[in-house]
Structure formats: structure tokens, C-alpha cells
Amino acid sequence: MVRPAETIRGEIDRLNRATLDLAAEFNQLYHSYLDCLGVATRHQLVMAVYHLCTQVYPEGFLALSVSQQEKLQRQIRQLGQKAQDELSHLLDPPRAESDLPTPDEAASAEADRPTWEDDQPPIALSAEVVNCSESSALAEDSNASESAEPVAPSPPATAAILPDPRAEQGEGEAEAEEVSGDSQETSLPLTSLIKSMVMAALAEDNQTPWIEGPLFTGDGLTPTQLAKHHLFLERQIRRLLRRLSKQANQLLQAAQVLPNLPEAVLDAASESEVGPSRGRSVPNVLNVLVALSGELAEDPDTELNPPSNADSDTAEDATEDEEDEPSEGMMTHLAAVNLCLSDIEFTDVQTSLGRSKLRTTLGRLRKLGKQYQKAQRELAIAEAEQAWRAVWYDDSSS
């Protein structure tokens, strides 16, 4: 027996009020979370750059003069501070998306490059990602799966980016685990956490990439719209971290600490990591193996050792398939900044605690959304029955 329509409308009004209360709670939690995340991001950026300059590429950092070292450190601090400020303002009314501004010094970075004893031109590489799976901006966005396209070859060499064995696990699944794995507290898998409510929000978001007005506010806010605000903000956080990583790597390349690889190589490599990021030896640092082939492998002036005569004779006798496969002698290890939300949360207690509170609130949103959908469905049935009875005319007596 369907309840009266007025009773159902009263329940929907109650659910709408509960949604507004939940939106206010999301707003408060995200304000606190983003403040903690901004501080942690600034700190983790410095730690990642420190690791690259002292543990991975110490020779490149030592080749800089003292003033250049201070300049690089100042640029990294400014970049981290700018990212912290942007994170703290993500809840403000969104405007046209813009990258984090590159520091002013980047414009004159070419003139500030140190003089190397062996002034070799940058190695031109082309990249092909092996077993690449794109890390989505948010794990919930199931439409964001696509493979990286190979970069057009450029002589004198070709390179294939292979996942570093030391980095067995990456960010893609970590984001899924971050949003869904810890929802084990409420025993809710990701696919059922927001269910059709999330899918409706994603469908709308594909048409309207920007939400007008402040997040988690507004009259008539439904659970579906609230879920859309949550997904939008999560994507913005990850986009900001990717931009920050990219600009930090550009600063390191401008100082010639990081190898001057094509930008597409680093972009493809950052998307090629699979598995949870907990398996990385160093958080927020991307580790890949670049396999070189072609003329570069035979050039004695490159950083890699040329193959010996014995190796050349063996290669001539090898099959064509074997010749195409990169050998151990033609591989070089590369590392770069790759800030991951899961890494930052794992290494910062306050940020991790804030994420835990958000997950708990997200579980409550799921329950509220199910109740709201059920009430809407019940109201539609009740109104349809009323409309049927209002126009029904029984002519059996005539």
C-alpha cells in the first residue's frame, strides 16, 4: 500500500533538510582537510625534490653554483606555498581553470644553466608506454579510462618507458583504495558507495565541467548534487597535484638536475604506474626504467656505455625479435616528482585523519541518497495513482 503523497512529500522535505546539514558538515570537514593537505603537500614536495637532488641526481645538484642551488630551493618553496594557497581556496567559487603560475625565474632559466664539463646536447628520446593504464582524476570516474598514445619518434634514438621493478605499485589503484578501500569501516564497496546517485552526477558533470557558486552550498541541494560537488572537488585536488608535480620537474630540468627528457615522456611515465603506491620505495617520487635503442645505443658520447664487440657479434646472430627488445645495457633509471594524494595522506597523520572523517560522512551520504531515491520513486507512484483515479470513468453501468 502506497502512502499518501502528502506524507511522502513531508519525508522528502525532511531528507532535504538532512542533505543541507550534511553539506554543511562536508564544507567544514573539507576546509579543515584542505588546510592540512596544503601544509602536507608543501612539505612532501620539498622532501621529494630533496630526495632527487641528494639521492638520485647528486652530481647534477653539485654542478650548480651556490647561488643556483639557493635559487632552485627558493623556487621550490614558492611553488609549494602557491599550491598550499590554492588548496585552501578550492572551496571558493570556481573560475576558469589555470595552472599554477610558473615562478618568474623560470623565464630566464635557460641563461642560468650551469656550464658542464662535457657540454653534450640533450638526449632526444621518443617514448612508448608499456602496460600503461591511466590514473584517473578520481577513482569513481569510470569513463576516464584511456591509454597513453605513443610519441612520434625523433632521431637519433628511441626509448620505451618500463615500470621500475622497485615501483611495483602505483597511484591508479591507490586512488580507488583511498576512496573505497577504507570504506571497509562501513563495509561498503566503491561501486555501492554512491551507486546510481554518483552515476547521475558523473553524467551531468560531463556536460557541465564547472560548478557555479561555492561548493556544498545552495538551496534545494539534493544528495545527487552533493555527491557531484564531492567528485568535482576530488578531481580538482588531483589535477592540482599533477600540475604541481609537472612544474617542479620543469624547474629541475631547467637547472639540469633532472635529465632533459621530452615532457611527453614524463607524462606517459606518470600514467604508466599501476598498483597501490605503498609499494614505492620513496613516496611522491616516480621511478621508471627508460630503454634506449637505435643510434643512441651505439653512440659512445652518450651517458650509457656502448655495447662491446662481443655484444655486437651476438646481436648480429640474434633474431629480429630479440634485436628489438631492449637489453639491460641499454636501460637507464629515471626519477621525477610525482605527488600522489594517497602518498601524502599516508605520510601525514592530520591529513589521513581528515580523510577518514570524510569517508565516514560519505557513507552517510550514500544512505541518505538511497532514502531520497526511494522516497522520490514512492512519490511518483502515489501521484500516478492519484492522476489515474482523477480521470478514470467507469462506463460499465451504461
PDB file of N, CA and C in Angstrom, residues 41 45 54 59 71 86 97 114-115 120 145 147 194 197 220 247 250 283 290 302 354 363 365 367 379 382 388:
ATOM      1  N   THR A  41      51.309  18.889   1.548  1.00  0.00           N
ATOM      2  CA  THR A  41      51.771  18.914   0.160  1.00  0.00           C
ATOM      3  C   THR A  41      53.037  19.748   0.016  1.00  0.00           C
ATOM      4  N   LEU A  45      56.471  18.026  -1.161  1.00  0.00           N
ATOM      5  CA  LEU A  45      57.144  18.498  -2.368  1.00  0.00           C
ATOM      6  C   LEU A  45      58.622  18.739  -2.094  1.00  0.00           C
ATOM      7  N   THR A  54      69.625  14.819  -3.823  1.00  0.00           N
ATOM      8  CA  THR A  54      70.691  14.279  -2.971  1.00  0.00           C
ATOM      9  C   THR A  54      70.900  12.781  -3.132  1.00  0.00           C
ATOM     10  N   GLU A  59      75.031  14.461  -8.550  1.00  0.00           N
ATOM     11  CA  GLU A  59      76.023  15.120  -9.396  1.00  0.00           C
ATOM     12  C   GLU A  59      75.448  16.368 -10.050  1.00  0.00           C
ATOM     13  N   LYS A  71      68.679  29.430  -5.455  1.00  0.00           N
ATOM     14  CA  LYS A  71      67.586  29.836  -6.334  1.00  0.00           C
ATOM     15  C   LYS A  71      66.615  28.686  -6.567  1.00  0.00           C
ATOM     16  N   GLU A  86      46.411  27.593  -3.040  1.00  0.00           N
ATOM     17  CA  GLU A  86      45.346  27.169  -3.946  1.00  0.00           C
ATOM     18  C   GLU A  86      44.495  26.071  -3.326  1.00  0.00           C
ATOM     19  N   GLU A  97      39.793  27.377 -15.147  1.00  0.00           N
ATOM     20  CA  GLU A  97      40.942  26.624 -14.643  1.00  0.00           C
ATOM     21  C   GLU A  97      42.235  27.184 -15.208  1.00  0.00           C
ATOM     22  N   PRO A 114      73.943  25.872 -15.581  1.00  0.00           N
ATOM     23  CA  PRO A 114      75.374  25.778 -15.291  1.00  0.00           C
ATOM     24  C   PRO A 114      76.149  25.254 -16.486  1.00  0.00           C
ATOM     25  N   THR A 115      77.438  25.512 -16.467  1.00  0.00           N
ATOM     26  CA  THR A 115      78.324  25.030 -17.520  1.00  0.00           C
ATOM     27  C   THR A 115      78.846  23.655 -17.144  1.00  0.00           C
ATOM     28  N   GLN A 120      77.240  18.228 -23.624  1.00  0.00           N
ATOM     29  CA  GLN A 120      76.560  17.391 -24.590  1.00  0.00           C
ATOM     30  C   GLN A 120      75.145  17.912 -24.801  1.00  0.00           C
ATOM     31  N   SER A 145      38.970   6.085 -18.467  1.00  0.00           N
ATOM     32  CA  SER A 145      39.992   5.096 -18.787  1.00  0.00           C
ATOM     33  C   SER A 145      40.403   5.235 -20.238  1.00  0.00           C
ATOM     34  N   SER A 147      44.246   4.836 -22.869  1.00  0.00           N
ATOM     35  CA  SER A 147      45.675   4.516 -22.887  1.00  0.00           C
ATOM     36  C   SER A 147      46.457   5.674 -23.456  1.00  0.00           C
ATOM     37  N   ILE A 194      28.023   5.227  -3.629  1.00  0.00           N
ATOM     38  CA  ILE A 194      27.095   6.278  -4.014  1.00  0.00           C
ATOM     39  C   ILE A 194      26.119   5.772  -5.079  1.00  0.00           C
ATOM     40  N   MET A 197      23.328   7.367  -7.707  1.00  0.00           N
ATOM     41  CA  MET A 197      23.440   8.795  -7.417  1.00  0.00           C
ATOM     42  C   MET A 197      24.722   9.361  -8.008  1.00  0.00           C
ATOM     43  N   GLY A 220      17.917  23.914  -2.120  1.00  0.00           N
ATOM     44  CA  GLY A 220      17.453  22.785  -2.913  1.00  0.00           C
ATOM     45  C   GLY A 220      18.545  21.812  -3.287  1.00  0.00           C
ATOM     46  N   GLN A 247      55.320  21.149 -12.756  1.00  0.00           N
ATOM     47  CA  GLN A 247      56.100  22.377 -12.671  1.00  0.00           C
ATOM     48  C   GLN A 247      57.369  22.178 -11.849  1.00  0.00           C
ATOM     49  N   GLN A 250      59.783  20.660 -14.172  1.00  0.00           N
ATOM     50  CA  GLN A 250      60.287  21.649 -15.122  1.00  0.00           C
ATOM     51  C   GLN A 250      61.390  22.503 -14.500  1.00  0.00           C
ATOM     52  N   PRO A 283      58.008   7.823  -1.283  1.00  0.00           N
ATOM     53  CA  PRO A 283      56.704   8.401  -1.636  1.00  0.00           C
ATOM     54  C   PRO A 283      56.858   9.638  -2.502  1.00  0.00           C
ATOM     55  N   VAL A 290      64.055   3.614 -18.503  1.00  0.00           N
ATOM     56  CA  VAL A 290      63.969   4.018 -19.900  1.00  0.00           C
ATOM     57  C   VAL A 290      64.912   3.135 -20.698  1.00  0.00           C
ATOM     58  N   THR A 302      77.262   9.206 -25.459  1.00  0.00           N
ATOM     59  CA  THR A 302      76.090   9.274 -24.598  1.00  0.00           C
ATOM     60  C   THR A 302      76.434   8.770 -23.218  1.00  0.00           C
ATOM     61  N   GLY A 354      41.726  13.533   8.541  1.00  0.00           N
ATOM     62  CA  GLY A 354      40.686  14.274   7.832  1.00  0.00           C
ATOM     63  C   GLY A 354      40.034  13.447   6.754  1.00  0.00           C
ATOM     64  N   GLY A 363      29.802   7.823   3.629  1.00  0.00           N
ATOM     65  CA  GLY A 363      28.922   6.685   3.868  1.00  0.00           C
ATOM     66  C   GLY A 363      27.528   7.120   4.287  1.00  0.00           C
ATOM     67  N   LEU A 365      26.163   9.915   3.364  1.00  0.00           N
ATOM     68  CA  LEU A 365      25.555  10.457   2.149  1.00  0.00           C
ATOM     69  C   LEU A 365      24.963   9.346   1.296  1.00  0.00           C
ATOM     70  N   LYS A 367      23.678   6.489   2.335  1.00  0.00           N
ATOM     71  CA  LYS A 367      22.420   6.062   2.944  1.00  0.00           C
ATOM     72  C   LYS A 367      21.318   7.087   2.697  1.00  0.00           C
ATOM     73  N   LEU A 379       6.855   8.643  -4.287  1.00  0.00           N
ATOM     74  CA  LEU A 379       6.017   9.800  -4.579  1.00  0.00           C
ATOM     75  C   LEU A 379       5.506   9.755  -6.013  1.00  0.00           C
ATOM     76  N   ALA A 382       2.652   7.309  -6.092  1.00  0.00           N
ATOM     77  CA  ALA A 382       1.454   7.850  -5.444  1.00  0.00           C
ATOM     78  C   ALA A 382       0.780   8.898  -6.322  1.00  0.00           C
ATOM     79  N   TRP A 388      -4.446   8.738 -12.116  1.00  0.00           N
ATOM     80  CA  TRP A 388      -5.291   7.713 -12.749  1.00  0.00           C
ATOM     81  C   TRP A 388      -6.719   7.790 -12.222  1.00  0.00           C
TER      82      TRP A 388
END
